[in-house]
Coordinates of C-alpha atoms and ligand atoms in Angstrom, one line a residue:
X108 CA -27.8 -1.0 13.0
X109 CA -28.0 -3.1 9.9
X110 CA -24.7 -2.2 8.0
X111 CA -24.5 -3.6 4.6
X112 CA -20.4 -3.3 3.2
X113 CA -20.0 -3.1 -0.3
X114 CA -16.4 -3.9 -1.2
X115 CA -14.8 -6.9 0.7
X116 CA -10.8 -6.5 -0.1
X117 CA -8.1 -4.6 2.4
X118 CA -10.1 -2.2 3.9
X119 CA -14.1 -3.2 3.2
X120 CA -13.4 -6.7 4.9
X121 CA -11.7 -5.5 8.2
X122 CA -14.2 -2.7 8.0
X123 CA -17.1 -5.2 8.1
X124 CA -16.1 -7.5 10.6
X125 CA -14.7 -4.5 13.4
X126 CA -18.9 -3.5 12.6
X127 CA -19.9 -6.9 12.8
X128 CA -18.0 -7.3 16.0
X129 CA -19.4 -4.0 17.8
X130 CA -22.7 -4.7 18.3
X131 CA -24.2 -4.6 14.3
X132 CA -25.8 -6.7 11.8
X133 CA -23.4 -6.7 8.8
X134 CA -23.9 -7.9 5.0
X135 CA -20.6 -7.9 3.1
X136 CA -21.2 -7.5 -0.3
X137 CA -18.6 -8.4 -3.6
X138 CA -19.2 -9.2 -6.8
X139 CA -16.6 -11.6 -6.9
X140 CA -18.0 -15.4 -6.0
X141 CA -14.6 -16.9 -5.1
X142 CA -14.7 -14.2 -2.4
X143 CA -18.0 -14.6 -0.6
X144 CA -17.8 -18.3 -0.6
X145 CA -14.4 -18.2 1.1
X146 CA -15.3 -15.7 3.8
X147 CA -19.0 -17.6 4.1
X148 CA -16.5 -20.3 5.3
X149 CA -15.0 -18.1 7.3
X150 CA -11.8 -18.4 5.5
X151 CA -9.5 -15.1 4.5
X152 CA -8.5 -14.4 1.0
X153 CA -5.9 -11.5 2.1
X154 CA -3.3 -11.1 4.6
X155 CA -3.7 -8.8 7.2
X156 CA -2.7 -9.0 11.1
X157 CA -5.7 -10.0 13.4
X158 CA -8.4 -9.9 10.5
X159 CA -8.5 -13.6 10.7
X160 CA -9.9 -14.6 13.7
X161 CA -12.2 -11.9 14.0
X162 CA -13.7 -13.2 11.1
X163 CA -14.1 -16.4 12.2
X164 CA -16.2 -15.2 14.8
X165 CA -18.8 -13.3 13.6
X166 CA -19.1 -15.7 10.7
X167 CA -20.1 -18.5 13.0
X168 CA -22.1 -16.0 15.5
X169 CA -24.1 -14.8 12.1
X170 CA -23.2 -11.3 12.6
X171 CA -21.5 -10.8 9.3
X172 CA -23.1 -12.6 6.2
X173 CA -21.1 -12.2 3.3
X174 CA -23.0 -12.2 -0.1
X175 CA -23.3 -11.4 -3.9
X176 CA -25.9 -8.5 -3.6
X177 CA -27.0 -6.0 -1.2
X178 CA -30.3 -5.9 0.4
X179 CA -32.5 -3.5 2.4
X180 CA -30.0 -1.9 5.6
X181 CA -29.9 1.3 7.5
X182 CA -26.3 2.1 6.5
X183 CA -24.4 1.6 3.1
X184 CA -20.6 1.9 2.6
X185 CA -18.9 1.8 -0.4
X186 CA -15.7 0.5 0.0
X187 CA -14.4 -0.5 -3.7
X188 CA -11.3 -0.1 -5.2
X189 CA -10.5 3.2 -7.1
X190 CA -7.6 3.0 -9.5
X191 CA -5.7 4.8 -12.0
X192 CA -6.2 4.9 -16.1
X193 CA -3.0 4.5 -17.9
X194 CA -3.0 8.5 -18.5
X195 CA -3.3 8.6 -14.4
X196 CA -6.9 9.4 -14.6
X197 CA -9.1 8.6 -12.0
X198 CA -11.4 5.5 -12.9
X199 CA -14.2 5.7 -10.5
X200 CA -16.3 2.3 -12.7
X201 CA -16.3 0.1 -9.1
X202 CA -17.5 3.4 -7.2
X203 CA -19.9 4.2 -9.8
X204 CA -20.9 0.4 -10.1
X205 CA -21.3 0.0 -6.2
X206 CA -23.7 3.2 -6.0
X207 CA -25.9 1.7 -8.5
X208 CA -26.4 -1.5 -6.8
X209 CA -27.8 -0.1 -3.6
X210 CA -30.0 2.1 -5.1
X211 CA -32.8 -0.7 -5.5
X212 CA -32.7 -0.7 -2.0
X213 CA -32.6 2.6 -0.3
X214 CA -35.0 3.5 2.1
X215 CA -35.8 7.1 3.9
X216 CA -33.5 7.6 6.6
X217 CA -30.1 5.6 5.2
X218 CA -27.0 6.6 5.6
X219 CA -25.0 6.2 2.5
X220 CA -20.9 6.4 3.4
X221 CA -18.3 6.7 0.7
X222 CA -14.9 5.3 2.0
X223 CA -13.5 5.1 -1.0
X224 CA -10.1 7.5 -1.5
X225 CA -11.4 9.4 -4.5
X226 CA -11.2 12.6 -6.0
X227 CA -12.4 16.1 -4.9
X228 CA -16.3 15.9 -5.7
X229 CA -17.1 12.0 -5.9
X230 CA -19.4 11.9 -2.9
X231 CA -21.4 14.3 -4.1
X232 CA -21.1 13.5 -7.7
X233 CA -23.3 10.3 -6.4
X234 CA -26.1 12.1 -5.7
X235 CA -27.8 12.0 -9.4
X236 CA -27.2 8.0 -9.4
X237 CA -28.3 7.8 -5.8
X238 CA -31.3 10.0 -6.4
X239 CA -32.9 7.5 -8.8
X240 CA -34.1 5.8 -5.6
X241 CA -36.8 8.5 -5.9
X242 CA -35.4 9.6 -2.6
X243 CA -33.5 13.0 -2.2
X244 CA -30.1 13.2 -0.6
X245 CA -30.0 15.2 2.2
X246 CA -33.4 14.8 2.6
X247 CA -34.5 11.6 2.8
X248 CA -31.4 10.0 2.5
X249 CA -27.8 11.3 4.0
X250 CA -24.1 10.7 2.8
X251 CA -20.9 11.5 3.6
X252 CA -17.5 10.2 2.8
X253 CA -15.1 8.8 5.6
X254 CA -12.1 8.1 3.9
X255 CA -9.9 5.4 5.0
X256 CA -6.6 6.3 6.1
X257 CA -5.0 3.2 8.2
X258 CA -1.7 1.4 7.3
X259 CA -1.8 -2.1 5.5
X260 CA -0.6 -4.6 8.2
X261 CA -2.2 -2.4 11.0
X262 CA -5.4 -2.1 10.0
X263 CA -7.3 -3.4 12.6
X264 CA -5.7 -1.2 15.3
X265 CA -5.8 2.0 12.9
X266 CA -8.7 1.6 12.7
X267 CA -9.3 2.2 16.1
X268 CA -6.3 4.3 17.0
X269 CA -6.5 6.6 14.4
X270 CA -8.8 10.3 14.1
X271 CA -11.1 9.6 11.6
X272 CA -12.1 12.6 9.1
X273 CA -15.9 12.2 8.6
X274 CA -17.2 14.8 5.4
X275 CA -20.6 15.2 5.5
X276 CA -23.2 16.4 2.5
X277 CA -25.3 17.6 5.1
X278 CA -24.4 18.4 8.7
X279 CA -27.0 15.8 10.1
X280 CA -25.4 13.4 7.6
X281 CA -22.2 14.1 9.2
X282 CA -23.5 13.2 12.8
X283 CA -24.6 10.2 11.7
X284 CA -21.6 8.8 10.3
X285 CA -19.6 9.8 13.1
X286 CA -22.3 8.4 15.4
X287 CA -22.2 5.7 13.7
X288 CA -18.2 5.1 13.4
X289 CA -18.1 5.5 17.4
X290 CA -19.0 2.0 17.7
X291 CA -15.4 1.2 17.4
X292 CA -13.0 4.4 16.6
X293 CA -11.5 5.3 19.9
X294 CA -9.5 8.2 17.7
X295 CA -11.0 12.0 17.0
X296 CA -13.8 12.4 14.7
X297 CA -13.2 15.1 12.5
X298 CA -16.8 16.4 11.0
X299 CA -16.3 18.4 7.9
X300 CA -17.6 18.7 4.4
X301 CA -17.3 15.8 1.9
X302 CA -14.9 17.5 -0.3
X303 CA -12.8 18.7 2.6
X304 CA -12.3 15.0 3.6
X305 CA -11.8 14.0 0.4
X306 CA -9.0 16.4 -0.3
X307 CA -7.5 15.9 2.9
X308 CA -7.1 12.4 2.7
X309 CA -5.6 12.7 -0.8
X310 CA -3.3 15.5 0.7
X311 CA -2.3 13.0 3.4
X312 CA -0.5 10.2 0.7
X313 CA 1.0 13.2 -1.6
X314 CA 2.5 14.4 1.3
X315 CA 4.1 11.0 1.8
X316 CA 4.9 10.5 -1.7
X317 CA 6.2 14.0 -2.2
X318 CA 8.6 13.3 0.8
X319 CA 9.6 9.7 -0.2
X320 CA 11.0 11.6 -4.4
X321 CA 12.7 13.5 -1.9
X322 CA 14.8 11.1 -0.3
X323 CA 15.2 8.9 -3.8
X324 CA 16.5 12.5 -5.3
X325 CA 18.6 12.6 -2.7
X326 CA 20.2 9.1 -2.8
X327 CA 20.7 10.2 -6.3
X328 CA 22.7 12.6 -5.1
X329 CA 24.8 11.1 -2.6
X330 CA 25.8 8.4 -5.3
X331 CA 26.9 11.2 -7.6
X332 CA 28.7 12.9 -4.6
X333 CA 30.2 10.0 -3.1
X334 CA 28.8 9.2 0.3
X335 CA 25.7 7.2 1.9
X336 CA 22.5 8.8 2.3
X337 CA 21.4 6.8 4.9
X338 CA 24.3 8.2 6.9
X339 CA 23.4 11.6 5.7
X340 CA 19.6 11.2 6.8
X341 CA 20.3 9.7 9.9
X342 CA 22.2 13.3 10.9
X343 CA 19.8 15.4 9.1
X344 CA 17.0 13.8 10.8
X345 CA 18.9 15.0 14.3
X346 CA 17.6 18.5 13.6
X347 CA 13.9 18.8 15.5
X348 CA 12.0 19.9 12.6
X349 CA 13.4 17.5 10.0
X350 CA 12.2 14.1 9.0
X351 CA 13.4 12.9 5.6
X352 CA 12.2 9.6 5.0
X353 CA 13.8 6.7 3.3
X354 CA 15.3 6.2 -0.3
X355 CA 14.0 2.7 -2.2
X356 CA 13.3 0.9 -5.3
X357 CA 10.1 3.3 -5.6
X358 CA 7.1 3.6 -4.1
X359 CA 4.1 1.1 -4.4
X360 CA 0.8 0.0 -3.1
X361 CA -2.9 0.9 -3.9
X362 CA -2.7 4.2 -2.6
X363 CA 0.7 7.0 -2.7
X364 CA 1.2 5.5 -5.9
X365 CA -2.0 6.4 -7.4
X366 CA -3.9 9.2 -5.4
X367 CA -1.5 12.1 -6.1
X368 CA -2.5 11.8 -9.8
X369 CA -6.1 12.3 -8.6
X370 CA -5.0 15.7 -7.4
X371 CA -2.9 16.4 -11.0
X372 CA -5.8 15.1 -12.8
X373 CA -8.3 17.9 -10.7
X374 CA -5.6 21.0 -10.9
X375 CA -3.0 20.2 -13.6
X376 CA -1.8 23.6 -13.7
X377 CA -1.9 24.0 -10.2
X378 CA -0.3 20.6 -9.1
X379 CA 3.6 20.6 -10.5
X380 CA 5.6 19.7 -7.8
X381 CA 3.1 16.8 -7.2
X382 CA 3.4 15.5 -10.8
X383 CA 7.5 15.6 -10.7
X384 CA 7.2 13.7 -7.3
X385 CA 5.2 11.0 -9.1
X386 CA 8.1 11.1 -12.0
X387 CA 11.0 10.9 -10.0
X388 CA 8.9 7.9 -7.7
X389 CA 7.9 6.0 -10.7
X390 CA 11.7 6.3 -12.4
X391 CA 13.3 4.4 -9.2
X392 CA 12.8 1.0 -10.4
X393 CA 14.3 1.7 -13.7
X394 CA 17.1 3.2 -11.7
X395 CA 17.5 0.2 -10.0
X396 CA 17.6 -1.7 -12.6
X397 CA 20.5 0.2 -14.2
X398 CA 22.1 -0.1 -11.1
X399 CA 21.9 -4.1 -11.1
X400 CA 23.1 -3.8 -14.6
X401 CA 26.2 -1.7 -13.7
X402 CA 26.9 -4.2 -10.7
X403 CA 26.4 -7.8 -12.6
X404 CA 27.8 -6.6 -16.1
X405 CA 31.3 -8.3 -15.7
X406 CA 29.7 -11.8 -15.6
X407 CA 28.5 -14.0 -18.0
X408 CA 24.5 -14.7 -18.6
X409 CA 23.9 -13.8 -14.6
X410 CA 20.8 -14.7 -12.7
X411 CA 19.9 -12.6 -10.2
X412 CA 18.2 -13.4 -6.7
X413 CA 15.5 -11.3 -6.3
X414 CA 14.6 -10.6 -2.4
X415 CA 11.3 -9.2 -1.7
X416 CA 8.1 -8.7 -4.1
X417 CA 5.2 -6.9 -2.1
X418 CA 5.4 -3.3 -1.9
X419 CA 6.2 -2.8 1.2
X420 CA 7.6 -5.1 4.2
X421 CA 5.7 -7.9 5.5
X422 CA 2.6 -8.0 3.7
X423 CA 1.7 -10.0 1.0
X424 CA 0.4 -7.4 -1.3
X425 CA 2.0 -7.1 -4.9
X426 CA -0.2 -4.3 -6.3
X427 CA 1.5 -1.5 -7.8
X428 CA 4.8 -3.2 -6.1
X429 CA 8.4 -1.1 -7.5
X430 CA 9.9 -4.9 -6.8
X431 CA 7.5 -6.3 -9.4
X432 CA 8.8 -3.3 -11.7
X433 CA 12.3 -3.8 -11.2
X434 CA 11.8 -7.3 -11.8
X435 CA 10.3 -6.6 -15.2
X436 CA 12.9 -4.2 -15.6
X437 CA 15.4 -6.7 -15.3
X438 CA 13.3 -9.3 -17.2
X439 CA 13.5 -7.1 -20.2
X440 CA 17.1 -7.0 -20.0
X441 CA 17.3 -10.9 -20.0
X442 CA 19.0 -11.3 -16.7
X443 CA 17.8 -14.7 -15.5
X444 CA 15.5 -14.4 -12.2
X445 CA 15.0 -16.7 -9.1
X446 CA 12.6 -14.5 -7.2
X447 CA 11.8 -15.0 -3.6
X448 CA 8.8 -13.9 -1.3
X449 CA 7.8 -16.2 1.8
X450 CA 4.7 -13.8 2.0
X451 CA 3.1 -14.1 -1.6
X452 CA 3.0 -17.0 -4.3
X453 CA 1.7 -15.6 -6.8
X454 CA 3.4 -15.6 -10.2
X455 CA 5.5 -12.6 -11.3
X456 CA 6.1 -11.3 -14.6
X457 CA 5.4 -15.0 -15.7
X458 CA 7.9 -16.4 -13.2
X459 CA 7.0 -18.5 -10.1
X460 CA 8.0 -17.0 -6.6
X461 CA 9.7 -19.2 -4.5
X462 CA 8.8 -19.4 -0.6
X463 CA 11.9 -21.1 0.6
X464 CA 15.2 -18.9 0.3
X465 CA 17.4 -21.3 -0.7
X466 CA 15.4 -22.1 -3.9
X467 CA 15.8 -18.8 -4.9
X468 CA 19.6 -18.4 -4.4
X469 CA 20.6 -21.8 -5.9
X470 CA 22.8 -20.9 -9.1
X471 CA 22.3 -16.7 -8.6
X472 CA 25.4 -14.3 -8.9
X473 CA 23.7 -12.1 -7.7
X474 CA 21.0 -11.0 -4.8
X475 CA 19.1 -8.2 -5.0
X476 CA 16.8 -6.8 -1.6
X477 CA 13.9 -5.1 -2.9
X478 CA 11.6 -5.6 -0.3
X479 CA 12.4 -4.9 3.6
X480 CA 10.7 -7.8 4.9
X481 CA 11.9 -8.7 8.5
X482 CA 13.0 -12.2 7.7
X483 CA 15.9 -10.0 5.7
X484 CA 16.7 -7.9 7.8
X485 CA 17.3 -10.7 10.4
X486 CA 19.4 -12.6 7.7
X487 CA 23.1 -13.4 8.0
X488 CA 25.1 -13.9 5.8
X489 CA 26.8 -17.4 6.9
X490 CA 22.9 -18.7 6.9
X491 CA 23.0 -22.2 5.3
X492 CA 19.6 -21.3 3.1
X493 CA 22.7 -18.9 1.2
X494 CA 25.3 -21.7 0.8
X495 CA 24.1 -21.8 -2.7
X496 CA 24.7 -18.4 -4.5
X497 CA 27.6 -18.0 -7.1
X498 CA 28.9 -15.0 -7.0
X499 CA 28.8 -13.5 -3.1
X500 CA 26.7 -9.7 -4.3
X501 CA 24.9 -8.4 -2.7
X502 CA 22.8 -5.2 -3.7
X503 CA 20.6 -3.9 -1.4
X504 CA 18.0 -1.0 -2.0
X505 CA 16.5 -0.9 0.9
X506 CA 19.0 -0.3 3.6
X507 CA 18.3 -3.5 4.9
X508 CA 22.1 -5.2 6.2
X509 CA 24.7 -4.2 8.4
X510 CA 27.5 -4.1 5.6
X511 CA 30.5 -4.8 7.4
X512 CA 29.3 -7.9 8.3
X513 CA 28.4 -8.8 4.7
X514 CA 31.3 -7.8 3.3
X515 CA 33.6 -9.1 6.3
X516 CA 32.1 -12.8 4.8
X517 CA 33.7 -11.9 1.5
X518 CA 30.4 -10.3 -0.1
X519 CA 30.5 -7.2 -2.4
X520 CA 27.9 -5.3 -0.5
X521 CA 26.3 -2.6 -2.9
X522 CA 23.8 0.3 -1.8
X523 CA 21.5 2.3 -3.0
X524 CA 22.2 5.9 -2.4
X525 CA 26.0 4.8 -1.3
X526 CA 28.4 6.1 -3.7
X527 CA 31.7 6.1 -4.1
X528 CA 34.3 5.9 -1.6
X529 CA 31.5 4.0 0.3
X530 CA 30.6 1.6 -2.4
X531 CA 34.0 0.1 -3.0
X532 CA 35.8 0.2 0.1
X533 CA 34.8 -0.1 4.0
X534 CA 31.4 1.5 4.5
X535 CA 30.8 3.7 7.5
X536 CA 30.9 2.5 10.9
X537 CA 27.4 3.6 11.8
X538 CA 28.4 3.1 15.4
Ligands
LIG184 N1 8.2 3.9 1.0 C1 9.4 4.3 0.8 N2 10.1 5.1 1.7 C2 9.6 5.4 2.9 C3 8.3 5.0 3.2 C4 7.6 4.2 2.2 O1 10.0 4.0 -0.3 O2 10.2 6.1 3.7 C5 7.4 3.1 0.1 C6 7.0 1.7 0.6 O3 8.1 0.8 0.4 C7 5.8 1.4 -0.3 C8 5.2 2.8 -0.5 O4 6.2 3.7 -0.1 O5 6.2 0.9 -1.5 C9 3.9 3.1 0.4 O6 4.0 2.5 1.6 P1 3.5 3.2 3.0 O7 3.8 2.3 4.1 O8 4.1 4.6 3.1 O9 2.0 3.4 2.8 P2 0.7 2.5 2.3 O10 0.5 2.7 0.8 O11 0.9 1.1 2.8 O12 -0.4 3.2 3.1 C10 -0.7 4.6 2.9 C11 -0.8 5.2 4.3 N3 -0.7 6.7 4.1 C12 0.2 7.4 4.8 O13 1.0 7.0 5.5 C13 0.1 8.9 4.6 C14 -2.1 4.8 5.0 O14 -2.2 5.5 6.2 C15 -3.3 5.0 4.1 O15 -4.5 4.6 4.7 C16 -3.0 4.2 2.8 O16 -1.9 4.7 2.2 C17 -4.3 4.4 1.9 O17 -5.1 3.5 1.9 O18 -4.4 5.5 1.3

């Protein structure tokens, strides 16, 4: 098959190359030039597990051609970004943008796939824009949507792993996408309607996002009632049918972030518990950033360490990041920053981000772990990369360290969702 991708960022570019490794002809298409020309290299401009080499390799065998523009292939998938509005309401431009620039050329007998995560209705609301072709959708043409649902930093093997939920317009259209996905998806295809899949992915990351404002409510809690949460999770989650998942600074990322509003934005009336899930989520960095103010307010003009930008552990990925909010958070409140990230360098809230630790704790008072990566979790605290911090705090958000081992090298270890007795004296021996 000639595939032609439209979309080449975390999901369109391993999407491409797994294609262009299994046997078909693939043209990646994005509008951005700084893109193309660095994957026409055979260069990566993200940072994902495995993607890299892959790459490499159908670059130089010519099975994957990455350009500005589509052209004439038996399969287009949309695989652009959609995000939010600042009122939370879906902004399907790149989706709507991508389906007009294939329509010059569709031919009888495509297959047009939306992978896109997008709101109940998208896939077929195409059909108008697609049907300018001259060409009638589930007639002459067929589309589905097969949303994407693997992890960031497992892509490439979630891609194959997972069961794959393929919506169809028509059945035949269906068939084909899941004939078509077989090439490399060892999972379960899941045929159903387009709107079915479309829901159901959405009602995967609510799910997730609904669960995660559980757990910050509840480290909430356990600071008010005096005692750690993790402690309390880690016996909850002995009962068979619980599995409460873990407090943070908030949650972040492209995706449980944004698609729950999706759902709000189709069924406001209907969708309440999914709208105070979003709240409680999206209040965690500010949270965290009273807590910090709490911890550092006996010291003069402090300057916090800032551990951990991306939005979740060992990825480079910023977007929609609770660190970066915290950080701005604590920007506004004129704290002075050292922030440090070995995974991204790109500027923060107008800051540089440092990749070498000890940068970013020369002068601090104060560190704060925002983001689990492993290199902190590894980190102890007699490492010489600390020998320059201040003031020995640490505040950790993320359940990260072991704090009687901190705190046994004379650091004031604070938690989130640890509360009094916890916070000030020994913690628990987890042991
Ligand atoms: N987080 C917590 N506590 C937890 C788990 C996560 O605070 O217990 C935070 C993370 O730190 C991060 C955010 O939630 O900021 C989201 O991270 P994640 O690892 O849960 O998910 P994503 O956004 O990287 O990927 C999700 C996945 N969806 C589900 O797990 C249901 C993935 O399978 C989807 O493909 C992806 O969204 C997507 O593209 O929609």
């Amino acid at each position: 098959m000639k595939i032609a991708v439209v979309g080449l960022g975390y999901i369109g570019l391993p999407t491409a190359v797994m294609f262009a490794s299994h046997g078909h002809e693939v043209i990646g298409v994005d509008v951005l030039p700084e893109v193309v020309e660095t994957l026409a290299r055979g260069d990566i401009h993200i940072e994902e597990p495995g993607v890299a080499p892959v790459l490499k390799s159908v670059v130089e065998s010519g099975s994957f051609r990455p350009q500005l523009l589509p052209e004439k292939a038996d399969v287009f998938i949309l695989s652009v970004p959609t995000p939010s509005n600042d009122d939370h309401s879906p902004n399907l431009g790149f989706v709507t943008k991508a389906a007009e620039s294939i329509v010059p050329y569709l031919e009888p007998g495509n297959l047009v796939i939306l992978e896109s995560t997008s709101p109940p209705g998208t896939t077929i609301g195409l059909i108008p824009t697609l049907e300018r072709s001259g060409l009638k959708v589930g007639v002459d043409i067929y589309l589905a949507h097969s949303p994407e649902r693997v992890l960031p930093g497992r892509i490439l093997i979630e891609l194959v792993e997972n069961d794959r939920v393929i919506g169809g317009y028509t059945l035949e259209s269906a068939q084909k996408a899941a004939d078509l996905y077989r090439s490399f998806v060892q999972g379960g295809i899941l045929q159903t309607d387009a709107t079915t899949a479309e829901m159901a992915k959405l009602m995967e990351n609510t799910f997730r996002d609904v669960n995660i404002a559980l757990a910050n409510e509840f480290s909430r809690i356990a600071e008010r009632v005096g005692i750690d949460v993790n402690e309390a999770i880690r016996l909850a989650n002995h009962h068979p049918r619980v599995n409460i998942l873990n407090p943070g600074p908030g949650v972040g990322g492209h995706c449980i972030a944004v698609d729950p509003w999706f759902i709000v934005d189709s069924a406001p009336e209907e969708s309440t518990l999914i709208r105070t899930a979003r709240v409680v989520n999206d209040a965690q960095p500010g949270y965290v950033a009273d807590l910090v103010t709490r911890i550092v307010s006996g010291i003069e003009n402090p300057t916090v360490a800032v551990l951990g930008l991306a939005y979740k552990p060992d990825v480079d990925d910023i977007r929609e990041s609770p660190s970066v909010e915290v950080v701005k958070h604590l920007s506004r409140l004129g704290y002075r920053l050292r922030l440090h990230d070995s995974h991204t360098r790109s500027e923060v809230a107008g800051m540089p981000v440092y990749g070498e630790l000890s940068e970013a704790v020369s002068g601090a008072d104060a560190m704060i772990i925002l983001t689990d990566h492993r290199e902190y979790h590894r980190l102890e605290p007699d490492d010489e990369n600390l020998s320059g911090i201040v003031h020995r705090i640490l505040i950790d958000t993320r359940n990260c360290v072991n704090p009687n081992l901190w705190r046994d090298a004379g650091y004031a270890v604070h938690r989130l969702g640890v509360g009094a007795p916890f916070m000030v004296t020994e913690g628990p021996d987890f042991d």
